Tab-separated table of C-alpha atoms in Angstrom:
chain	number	residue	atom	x	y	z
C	1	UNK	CA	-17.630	28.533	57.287
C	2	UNK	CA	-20.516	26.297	56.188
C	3	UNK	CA	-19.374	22.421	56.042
C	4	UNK	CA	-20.203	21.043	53.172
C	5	UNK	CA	-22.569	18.093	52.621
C	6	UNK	CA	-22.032	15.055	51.076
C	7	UNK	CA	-24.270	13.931	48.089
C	8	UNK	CA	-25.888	10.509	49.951
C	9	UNK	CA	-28.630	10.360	47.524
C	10	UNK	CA	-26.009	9.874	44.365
C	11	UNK	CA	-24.324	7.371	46.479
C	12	UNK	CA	-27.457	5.598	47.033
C	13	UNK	CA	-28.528	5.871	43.463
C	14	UNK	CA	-25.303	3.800	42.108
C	15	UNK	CA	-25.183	1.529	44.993
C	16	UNK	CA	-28.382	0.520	43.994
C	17	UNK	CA	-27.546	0.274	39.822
C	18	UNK	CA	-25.104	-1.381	40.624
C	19	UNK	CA	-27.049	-4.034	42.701
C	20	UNK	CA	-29.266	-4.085	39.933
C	21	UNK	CA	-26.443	-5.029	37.168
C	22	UNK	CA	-25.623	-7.792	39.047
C	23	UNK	CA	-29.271	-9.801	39.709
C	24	UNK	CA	-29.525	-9.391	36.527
C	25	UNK	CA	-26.630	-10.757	35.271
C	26	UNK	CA	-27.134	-13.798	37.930
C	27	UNK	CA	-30.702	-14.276	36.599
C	28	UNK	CA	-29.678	-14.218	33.141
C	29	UNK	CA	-26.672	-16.989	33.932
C	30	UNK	CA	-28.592	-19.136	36.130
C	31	UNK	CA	-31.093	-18.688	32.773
C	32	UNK	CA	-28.569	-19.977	30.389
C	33	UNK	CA	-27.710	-22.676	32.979
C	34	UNK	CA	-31.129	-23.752	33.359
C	35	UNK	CA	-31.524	-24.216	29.862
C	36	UNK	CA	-28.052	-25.870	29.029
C	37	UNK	CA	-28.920	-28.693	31.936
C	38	UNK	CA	-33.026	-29.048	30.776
C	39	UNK	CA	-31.045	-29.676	27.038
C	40	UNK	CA	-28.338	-31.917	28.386
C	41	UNK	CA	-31.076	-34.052	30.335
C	42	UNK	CA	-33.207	-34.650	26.903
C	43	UNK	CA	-36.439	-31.839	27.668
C	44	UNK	CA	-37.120	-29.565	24.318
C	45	UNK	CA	-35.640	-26.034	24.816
C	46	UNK	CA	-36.614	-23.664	22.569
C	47	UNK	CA	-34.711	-20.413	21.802
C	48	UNK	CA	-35.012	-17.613	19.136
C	49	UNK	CA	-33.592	-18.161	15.703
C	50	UNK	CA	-29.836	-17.878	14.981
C	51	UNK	CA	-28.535	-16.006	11.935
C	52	UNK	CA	-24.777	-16.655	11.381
C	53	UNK	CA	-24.435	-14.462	7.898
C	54	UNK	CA	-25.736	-11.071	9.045
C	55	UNK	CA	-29.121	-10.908	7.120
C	56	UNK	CA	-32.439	-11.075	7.535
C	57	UNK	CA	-34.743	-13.206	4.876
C	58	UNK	CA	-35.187	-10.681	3.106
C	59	UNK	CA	-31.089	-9.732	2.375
C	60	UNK	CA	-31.229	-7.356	4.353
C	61	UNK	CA	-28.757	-6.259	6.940
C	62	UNK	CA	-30.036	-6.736	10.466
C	63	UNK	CA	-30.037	-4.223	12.936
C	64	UNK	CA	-27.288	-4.025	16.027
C	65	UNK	CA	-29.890	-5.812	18.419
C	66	UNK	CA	-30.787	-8.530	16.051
C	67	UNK	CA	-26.978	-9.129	15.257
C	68	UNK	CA	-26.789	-8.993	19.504
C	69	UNK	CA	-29.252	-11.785	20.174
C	70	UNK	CA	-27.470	-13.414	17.399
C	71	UNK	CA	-24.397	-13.849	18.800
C	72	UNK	CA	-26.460	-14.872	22.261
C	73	UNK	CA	-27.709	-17.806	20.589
C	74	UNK	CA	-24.710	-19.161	18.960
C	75	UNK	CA	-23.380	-18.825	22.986
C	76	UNK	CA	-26.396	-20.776	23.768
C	77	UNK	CA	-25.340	-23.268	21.013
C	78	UNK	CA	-21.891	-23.748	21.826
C	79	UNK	CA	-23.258	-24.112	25.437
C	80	UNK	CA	-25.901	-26.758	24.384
C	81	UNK	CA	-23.696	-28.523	23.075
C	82	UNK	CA	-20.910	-28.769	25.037
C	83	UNK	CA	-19.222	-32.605	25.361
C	84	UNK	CA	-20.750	-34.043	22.611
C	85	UNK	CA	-18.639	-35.833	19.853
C	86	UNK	CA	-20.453	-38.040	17.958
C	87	UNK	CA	-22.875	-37.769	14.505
C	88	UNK	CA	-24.150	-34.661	13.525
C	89	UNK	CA	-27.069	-36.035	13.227
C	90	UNK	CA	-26.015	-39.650	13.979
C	91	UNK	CA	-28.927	-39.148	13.130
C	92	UNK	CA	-29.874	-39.804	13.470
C	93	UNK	CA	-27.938	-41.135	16.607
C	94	UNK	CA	-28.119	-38.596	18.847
C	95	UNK	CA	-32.129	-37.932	19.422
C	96	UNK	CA	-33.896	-37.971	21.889
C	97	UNK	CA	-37.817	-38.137	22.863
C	98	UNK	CA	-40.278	-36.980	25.248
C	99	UNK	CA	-44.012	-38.026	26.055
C	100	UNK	CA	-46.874	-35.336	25.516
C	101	UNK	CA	-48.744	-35.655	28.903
C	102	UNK	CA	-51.972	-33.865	27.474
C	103	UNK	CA	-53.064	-35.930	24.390
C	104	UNK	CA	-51.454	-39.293	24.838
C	105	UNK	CA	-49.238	-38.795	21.774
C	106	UNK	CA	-45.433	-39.415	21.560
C	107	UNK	CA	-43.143	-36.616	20.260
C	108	UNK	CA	-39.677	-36.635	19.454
C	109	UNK	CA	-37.381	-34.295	19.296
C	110	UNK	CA	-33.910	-34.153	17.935
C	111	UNK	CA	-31.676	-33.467	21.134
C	112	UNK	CA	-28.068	-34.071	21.093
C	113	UNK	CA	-27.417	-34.602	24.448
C	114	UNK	CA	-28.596	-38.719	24.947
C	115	UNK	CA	-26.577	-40.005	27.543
C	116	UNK	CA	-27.192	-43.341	26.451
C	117	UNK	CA	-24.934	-45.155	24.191
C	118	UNK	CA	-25.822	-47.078	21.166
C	119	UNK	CA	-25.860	-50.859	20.660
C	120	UNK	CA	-24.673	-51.805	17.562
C	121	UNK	CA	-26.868	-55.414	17.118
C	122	UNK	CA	-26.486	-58.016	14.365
C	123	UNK	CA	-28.854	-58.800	12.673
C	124	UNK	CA	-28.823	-62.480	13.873
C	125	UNK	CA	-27.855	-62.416	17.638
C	126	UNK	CA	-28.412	-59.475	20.187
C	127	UNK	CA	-25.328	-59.800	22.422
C	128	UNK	CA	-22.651	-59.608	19.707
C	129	UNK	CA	-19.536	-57.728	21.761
C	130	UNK	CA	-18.091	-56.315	18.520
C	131	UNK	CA	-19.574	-55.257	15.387
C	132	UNK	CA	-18.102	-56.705	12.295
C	133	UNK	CA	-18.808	-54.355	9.379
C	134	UNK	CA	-17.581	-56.796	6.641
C	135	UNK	CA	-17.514	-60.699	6.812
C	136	UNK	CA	-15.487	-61.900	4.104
C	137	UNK	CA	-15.294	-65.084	5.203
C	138	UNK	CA	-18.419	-66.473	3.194
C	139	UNK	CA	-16.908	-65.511	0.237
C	140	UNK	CA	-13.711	-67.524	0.293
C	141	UNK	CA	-11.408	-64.148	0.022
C	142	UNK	CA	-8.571	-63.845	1.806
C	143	UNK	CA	-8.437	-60.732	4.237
C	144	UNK	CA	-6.301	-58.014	5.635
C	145	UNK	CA	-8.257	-57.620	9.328
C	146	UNK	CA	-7.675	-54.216	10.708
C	147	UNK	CA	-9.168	-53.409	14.486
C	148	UNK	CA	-10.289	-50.248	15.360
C	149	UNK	CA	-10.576	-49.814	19.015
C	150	UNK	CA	-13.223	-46.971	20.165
C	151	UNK	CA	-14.936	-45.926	23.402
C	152	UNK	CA	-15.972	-42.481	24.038
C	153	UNK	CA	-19.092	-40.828	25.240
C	154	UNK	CA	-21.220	-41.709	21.915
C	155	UNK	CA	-19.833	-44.849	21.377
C	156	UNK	CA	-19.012	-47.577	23.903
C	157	UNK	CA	-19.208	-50.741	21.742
C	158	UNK	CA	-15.892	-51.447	20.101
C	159	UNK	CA	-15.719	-51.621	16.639
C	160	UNK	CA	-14.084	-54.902	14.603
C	161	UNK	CA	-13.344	-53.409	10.953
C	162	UNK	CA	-12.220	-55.917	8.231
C	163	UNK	CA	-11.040	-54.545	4.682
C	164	UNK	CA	-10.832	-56.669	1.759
C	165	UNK	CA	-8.200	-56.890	-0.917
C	166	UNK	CA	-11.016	-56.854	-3.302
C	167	UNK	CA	-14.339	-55.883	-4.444
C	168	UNK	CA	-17.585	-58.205	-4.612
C	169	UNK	CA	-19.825	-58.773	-7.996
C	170	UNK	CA	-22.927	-58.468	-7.124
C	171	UNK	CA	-26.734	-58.341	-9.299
C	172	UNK	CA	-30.105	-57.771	-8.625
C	173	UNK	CA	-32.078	-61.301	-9.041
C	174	UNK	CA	-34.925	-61.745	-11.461
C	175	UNK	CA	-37.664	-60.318	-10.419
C	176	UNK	CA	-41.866	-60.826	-11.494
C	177	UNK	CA	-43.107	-58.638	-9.721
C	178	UNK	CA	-47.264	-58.997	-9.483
C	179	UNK	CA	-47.550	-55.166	-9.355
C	180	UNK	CA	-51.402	-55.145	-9.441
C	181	UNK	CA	-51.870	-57.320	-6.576
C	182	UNK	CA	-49.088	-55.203	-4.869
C	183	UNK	CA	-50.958	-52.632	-5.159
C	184	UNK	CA	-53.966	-53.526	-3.805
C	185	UNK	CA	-52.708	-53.920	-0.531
C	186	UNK	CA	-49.420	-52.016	0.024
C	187	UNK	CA	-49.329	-48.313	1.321
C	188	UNK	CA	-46.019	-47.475	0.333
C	189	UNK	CA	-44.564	-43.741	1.826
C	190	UNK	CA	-40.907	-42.549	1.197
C	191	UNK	CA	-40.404	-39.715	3.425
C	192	UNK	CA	-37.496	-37.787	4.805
C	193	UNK	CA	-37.460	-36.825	8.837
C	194	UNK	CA	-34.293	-34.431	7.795
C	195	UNK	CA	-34.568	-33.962	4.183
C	196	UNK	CA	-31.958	-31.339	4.220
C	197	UNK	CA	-29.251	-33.442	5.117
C	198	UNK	CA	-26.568	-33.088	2.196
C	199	UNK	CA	-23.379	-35.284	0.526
C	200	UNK	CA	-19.553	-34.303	0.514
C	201	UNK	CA	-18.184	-31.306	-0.472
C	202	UNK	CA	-20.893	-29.510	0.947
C	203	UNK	CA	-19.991	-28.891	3.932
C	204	UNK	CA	-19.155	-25.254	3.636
C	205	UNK	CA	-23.688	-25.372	4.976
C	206	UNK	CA	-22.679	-27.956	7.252
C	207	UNK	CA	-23.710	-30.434	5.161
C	208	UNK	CA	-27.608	-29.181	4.971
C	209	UNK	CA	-28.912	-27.478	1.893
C	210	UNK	CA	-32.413	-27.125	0.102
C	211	UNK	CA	-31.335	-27.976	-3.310
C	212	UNK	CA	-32.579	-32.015	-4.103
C	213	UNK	CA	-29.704	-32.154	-6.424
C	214	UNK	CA	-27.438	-32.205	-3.432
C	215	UNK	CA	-29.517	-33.460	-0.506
C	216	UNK	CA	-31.227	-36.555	0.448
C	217	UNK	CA	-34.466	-36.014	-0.476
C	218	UNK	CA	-33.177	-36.215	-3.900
C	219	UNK	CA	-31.724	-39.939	-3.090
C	220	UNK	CA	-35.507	-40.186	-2.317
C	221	UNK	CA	-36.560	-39.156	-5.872
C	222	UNK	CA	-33.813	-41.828	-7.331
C	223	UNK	CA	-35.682	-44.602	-4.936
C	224	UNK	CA	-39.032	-43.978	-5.698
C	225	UNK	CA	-38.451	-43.525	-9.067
C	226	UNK	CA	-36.896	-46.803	-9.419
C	227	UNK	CA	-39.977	-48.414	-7.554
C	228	UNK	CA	-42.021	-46.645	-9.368
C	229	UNK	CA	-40.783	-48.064	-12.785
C	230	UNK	CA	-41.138	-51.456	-11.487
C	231	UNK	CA	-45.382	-50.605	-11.428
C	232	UNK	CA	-44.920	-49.930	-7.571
C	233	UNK	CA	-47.103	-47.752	-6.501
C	234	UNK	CA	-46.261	-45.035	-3.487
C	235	UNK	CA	-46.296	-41.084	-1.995
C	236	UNK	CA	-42.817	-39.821	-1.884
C	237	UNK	CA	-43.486	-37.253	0.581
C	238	UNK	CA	-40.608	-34.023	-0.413
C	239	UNK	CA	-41.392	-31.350	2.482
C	240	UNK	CA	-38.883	-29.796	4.691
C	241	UNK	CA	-39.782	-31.573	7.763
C	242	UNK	CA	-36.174	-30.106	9.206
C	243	UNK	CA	-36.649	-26.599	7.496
C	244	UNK	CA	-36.814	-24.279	9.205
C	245	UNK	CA	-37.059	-25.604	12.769
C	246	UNK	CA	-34.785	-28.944	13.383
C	247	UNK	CA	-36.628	-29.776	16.389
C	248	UNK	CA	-39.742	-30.192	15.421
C	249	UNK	CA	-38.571	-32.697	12.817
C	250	UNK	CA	-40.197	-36.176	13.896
C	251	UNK	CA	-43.279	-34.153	15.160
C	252	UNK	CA	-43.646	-32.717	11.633
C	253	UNK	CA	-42.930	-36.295	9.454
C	254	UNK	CA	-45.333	-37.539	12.031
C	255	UNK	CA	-47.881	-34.986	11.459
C	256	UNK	CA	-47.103	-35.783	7.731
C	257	UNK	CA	-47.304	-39.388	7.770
C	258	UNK	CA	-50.164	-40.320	9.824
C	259	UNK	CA	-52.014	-38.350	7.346
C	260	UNK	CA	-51.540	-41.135	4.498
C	261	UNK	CA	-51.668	-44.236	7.258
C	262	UNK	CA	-54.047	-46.874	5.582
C	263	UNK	CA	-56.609	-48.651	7.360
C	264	UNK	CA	-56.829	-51.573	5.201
C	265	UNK	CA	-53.890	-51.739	3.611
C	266	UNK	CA	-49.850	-52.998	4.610
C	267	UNK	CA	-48.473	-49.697	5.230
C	268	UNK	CA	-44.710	-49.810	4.581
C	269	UNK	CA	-42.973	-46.422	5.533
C	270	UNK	CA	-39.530	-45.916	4.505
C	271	UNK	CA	-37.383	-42.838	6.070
C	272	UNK	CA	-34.639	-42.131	4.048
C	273	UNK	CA	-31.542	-40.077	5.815
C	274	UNK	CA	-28.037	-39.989	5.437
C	275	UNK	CA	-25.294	-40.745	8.267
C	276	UNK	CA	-23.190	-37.864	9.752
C	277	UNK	CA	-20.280	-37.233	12.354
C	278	UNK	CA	-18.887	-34.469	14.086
C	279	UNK	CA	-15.307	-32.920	11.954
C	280	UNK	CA	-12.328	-34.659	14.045
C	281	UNK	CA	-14.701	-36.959	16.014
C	282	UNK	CA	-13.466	-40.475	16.990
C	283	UNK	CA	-16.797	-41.633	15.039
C	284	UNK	CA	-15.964	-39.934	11.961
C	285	UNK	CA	-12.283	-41.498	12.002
C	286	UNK	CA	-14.550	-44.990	12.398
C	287	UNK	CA	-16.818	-43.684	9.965
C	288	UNK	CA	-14.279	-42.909	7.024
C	289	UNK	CA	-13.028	-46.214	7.348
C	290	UNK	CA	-16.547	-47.759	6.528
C	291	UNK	CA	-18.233	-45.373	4.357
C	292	UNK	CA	-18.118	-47.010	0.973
C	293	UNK	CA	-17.800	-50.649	-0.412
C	294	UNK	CA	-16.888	-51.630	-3.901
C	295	UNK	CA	-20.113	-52.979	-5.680
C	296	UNK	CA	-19.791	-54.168	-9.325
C	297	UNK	CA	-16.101	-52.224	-9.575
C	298	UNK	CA	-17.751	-49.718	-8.530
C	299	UNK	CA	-17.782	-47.069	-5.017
C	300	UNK	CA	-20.995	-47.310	-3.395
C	301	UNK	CA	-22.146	-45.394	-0.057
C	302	UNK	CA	-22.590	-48.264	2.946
C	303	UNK	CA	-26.113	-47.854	4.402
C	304	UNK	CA	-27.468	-48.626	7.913
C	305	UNK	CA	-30.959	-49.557	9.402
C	306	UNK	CA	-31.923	-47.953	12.715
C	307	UNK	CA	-34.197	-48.854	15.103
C	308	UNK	CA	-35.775	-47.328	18.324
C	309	UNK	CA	-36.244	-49.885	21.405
C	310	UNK	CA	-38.747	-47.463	22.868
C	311	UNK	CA	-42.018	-48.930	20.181
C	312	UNK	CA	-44.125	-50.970	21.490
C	313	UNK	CA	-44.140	-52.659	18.263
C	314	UNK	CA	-40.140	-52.582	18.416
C	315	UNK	CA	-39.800	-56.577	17.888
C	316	UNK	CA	-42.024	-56.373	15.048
C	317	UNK	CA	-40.140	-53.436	13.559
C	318	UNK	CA	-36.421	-55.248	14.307
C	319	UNK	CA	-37.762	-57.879	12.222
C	320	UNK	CA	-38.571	-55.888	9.485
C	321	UNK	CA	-34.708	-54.570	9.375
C	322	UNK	CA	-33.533	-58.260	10.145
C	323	UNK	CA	-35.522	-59.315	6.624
C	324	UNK	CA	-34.343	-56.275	4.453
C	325	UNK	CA	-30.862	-57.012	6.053
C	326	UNK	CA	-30.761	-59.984	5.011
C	327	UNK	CA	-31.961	-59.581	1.561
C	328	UNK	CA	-29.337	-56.801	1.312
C	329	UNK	CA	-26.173	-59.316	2.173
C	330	UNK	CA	-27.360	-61.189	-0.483
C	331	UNK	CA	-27.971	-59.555	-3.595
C	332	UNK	CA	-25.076	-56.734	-1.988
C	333	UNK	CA	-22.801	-58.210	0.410
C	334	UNK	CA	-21.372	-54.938	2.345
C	335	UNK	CA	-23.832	-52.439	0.866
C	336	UNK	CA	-25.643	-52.199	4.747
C	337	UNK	CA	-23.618	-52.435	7.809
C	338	UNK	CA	-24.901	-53.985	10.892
C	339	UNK	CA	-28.278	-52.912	12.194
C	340	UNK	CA	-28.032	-50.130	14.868
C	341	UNK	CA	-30.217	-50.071	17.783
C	342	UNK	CA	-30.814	-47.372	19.580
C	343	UNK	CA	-32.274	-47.005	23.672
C	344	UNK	CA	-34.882	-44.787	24.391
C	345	UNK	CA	-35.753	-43.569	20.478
C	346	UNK	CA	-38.894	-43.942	18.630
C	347	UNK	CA	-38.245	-42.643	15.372
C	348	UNK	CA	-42.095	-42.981	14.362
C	349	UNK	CA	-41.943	-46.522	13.999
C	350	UNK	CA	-44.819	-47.115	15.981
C	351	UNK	CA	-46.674	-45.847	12.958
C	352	UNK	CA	-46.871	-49.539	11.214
C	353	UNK	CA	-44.530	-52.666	11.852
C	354	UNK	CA	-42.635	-51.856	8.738
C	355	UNK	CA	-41.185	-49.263	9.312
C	356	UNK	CA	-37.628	-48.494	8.286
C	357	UNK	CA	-35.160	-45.921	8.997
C	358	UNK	CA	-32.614	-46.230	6.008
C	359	UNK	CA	-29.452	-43.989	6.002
C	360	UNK	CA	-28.287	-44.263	2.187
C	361	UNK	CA	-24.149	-42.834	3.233
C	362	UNK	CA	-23.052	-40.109	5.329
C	363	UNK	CA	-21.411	-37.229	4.889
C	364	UNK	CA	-18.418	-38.049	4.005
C	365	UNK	CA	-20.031	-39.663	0.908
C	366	UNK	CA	-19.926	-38.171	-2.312
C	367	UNK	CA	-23.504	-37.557	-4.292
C	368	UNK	CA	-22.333	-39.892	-6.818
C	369	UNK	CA	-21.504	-42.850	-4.463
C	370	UNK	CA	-25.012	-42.058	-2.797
C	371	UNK	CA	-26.747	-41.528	-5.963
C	372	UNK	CA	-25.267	-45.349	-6.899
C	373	UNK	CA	-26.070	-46.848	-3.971
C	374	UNK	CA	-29.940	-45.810	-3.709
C	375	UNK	CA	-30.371	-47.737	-6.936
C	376	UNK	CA	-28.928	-50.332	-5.560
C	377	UNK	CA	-31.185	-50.310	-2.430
C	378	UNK	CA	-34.084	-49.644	-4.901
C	379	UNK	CA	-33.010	-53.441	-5.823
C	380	UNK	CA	-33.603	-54.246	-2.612
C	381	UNK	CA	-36.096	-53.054	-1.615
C	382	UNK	CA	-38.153	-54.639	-4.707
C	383	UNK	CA	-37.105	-57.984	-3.171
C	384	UNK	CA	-38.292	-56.956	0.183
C	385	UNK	CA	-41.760	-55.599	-1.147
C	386	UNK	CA	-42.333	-59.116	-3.245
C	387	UNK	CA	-41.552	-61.406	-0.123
C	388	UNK	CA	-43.576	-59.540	1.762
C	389	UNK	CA	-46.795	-59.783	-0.567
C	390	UNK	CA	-46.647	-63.608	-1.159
């Protein structure tokens, strides 16, 4: 009777698929890991599109591998952004930047992972240990003082809110504007870093959309229309610099910009956003809490100034936001809240010493409140444009 022999080579054959499974299942972790800690410490990742509804551009349904790699990059998002609370694009206050080793120029990108928290500076004094987003006391009002208390990973400084029992009346001043000699040696650009960036109730496209009647580059049209029929003369600059990749925002309202830069002219450049918070965030129960002030009876979006520390022009541009602040509490007392620096940002400010970063409300603004309040900083900013050109 013949024994009979054993199959050794089959053995060997799954032994060694087996193996194989599992390196590659450890490369593609340590992969995913890699990238996740690169994101976390502020470096640009880049990854293939995501595609949450199912189609391609074109409507069409996408195939079982596209759907697969889908579903691998919203892992990849959820794993990017892991422990952050905080604006959605606060800004707006959650990029970060990196330094192009090859040509010398800065890039930024818009990483939500800064470690760093945000001061919160008046507009007057630099070590101010609480921010006070309404001062009531310069208008002889009594006040009901409420104190928020917040300190999580975005937001360290604690936050002094004080609501009033009433609303202000408030005017633009007479203006005579010499438009002519304005002209002559103002650059004036409106542009929009994330002009996608959208008002309450749409957040069912997380508060992004393409349509100027609901996004902020249609606040920019208000704006620059306003200036515009004061015999101001500017580029409103309406391309998707967020659309379709996010992260190449600042590189592409750089690219944008610097193509309009004047050498013998003032060149004023005005980026026009909108605040934003994470649903159920500590910041957005700050945030609701601050969002609008009554102007003239009437609800208006607060606005904020942001600045980047990192410009070596960054005095120069802090002073700029000091003068519009202050021309703001003014003619609006409570339109702006306090000027928000933030560490280790540029924001293309570097571009001219005024330069502004002006997020008209957030989004838990309504268009209407947003669409009031960027003719009031219209007013403004007509004020800021005539001191400036004396």
């Amino acid at each position: 009777m013949k024994r009979r022999r054993r199959n050794k080579g089959g053995t060997k054959f799954y032994m060694m698929m087996s193996v194989l499974c599992l390196a590659i299942l450890f490369v593609g972790y340590s992969y995913v890991y890699n990238m996740s800690e690169k994101r976390k410490e502020g470096q640009e990742v880049t990854t293939i599109s995501i595609n949450y509804n199912g189609e391609d551009e074109n409507g069409e349904q996408l195939s079982a591998l596209d759907k697969m790699m889908s579903y691998f990059n919203i892992f990849l998002e959820k794993t990017f952004n892991e422990n952050t609370e905080g604006s959605d694009d606060s800004e707006e206050k959650q990029e970060t930047d990196e330094t192009s080793s090859q040509d010398g120029k800065i890039v930024e990108t818009n990483d939500d992972k800064e470690k760093e928290v945000f001061k919160t500076i008046d507009s007057k004094t630099k070590n101010e240990k609480s921010l006070e987003i309404y001062d009531e006391s310069k208008e002889n009002i009594e006040d009901v003082e409420k104190t928020v208390y917040l300190a999580n990973n975005r937001k360290e400084d604690f936050f002094k809110i004080v609501e009033s029992k009433t609303s202000r009346s408030s005017g633009p001043r007479d203006l005579f504007l010499d438009a002519a000699s304005i002209n002559e040696n103002l650059n004036l650009i409106i542009y929009h870093t994330h002009g996608t960036e959208s008002y309450y109730p749409d957040e069912g496209s997380n508060y992004r959309s393409l349509d100027e009647g609901k996004n902020v580059t249609g606040i920019g049209n208000i704006v620059a229309s306003n200036l515009e029929g004061n015999g101001i003369n500017l580029t409103h600059l309406q391309e998707y610099n967020d659309y379709p990749d996010y992260n190449s925002s600042y590189a592409n309202s750089n690219y944008a910009v610097s193509q309009i830069l004047s050498n013998s002219k003032k060149n004023l450049l005005i980026d026009i956003h909108r605040d934003g918070a994470e649903e159920n965030s500590e910041y957005e129960a700050v945030l609701s809490q601050v969002k609008t002030t009554y102007i003239n009876d009437r609800a208006a979006a607060t606005c904020t100034l942001v600045v980047g520390d990192k410009n070596g022009n960054y005095e120069q541009v802090k002073q700029t936001a000091d003068k519009l602040y202050a021309i703001a509490e003014e003619m609006y007392p409570g339109l702006f809240r306090k000027i928000i620096v933030r560490p280790g940002a540029y924001f293309n400010q570097y571009l001219s010493n005024q330069s502004m970063l002006i997020e008209i409300g957030s989004s838990l603004n309504t268009l209407d409140e947003a669409q009031y309040s960027a003719d009031l900083v219209s007013q403004v900013l007509l004020e800021y444009i005539d001191e400036i050109s004396k």
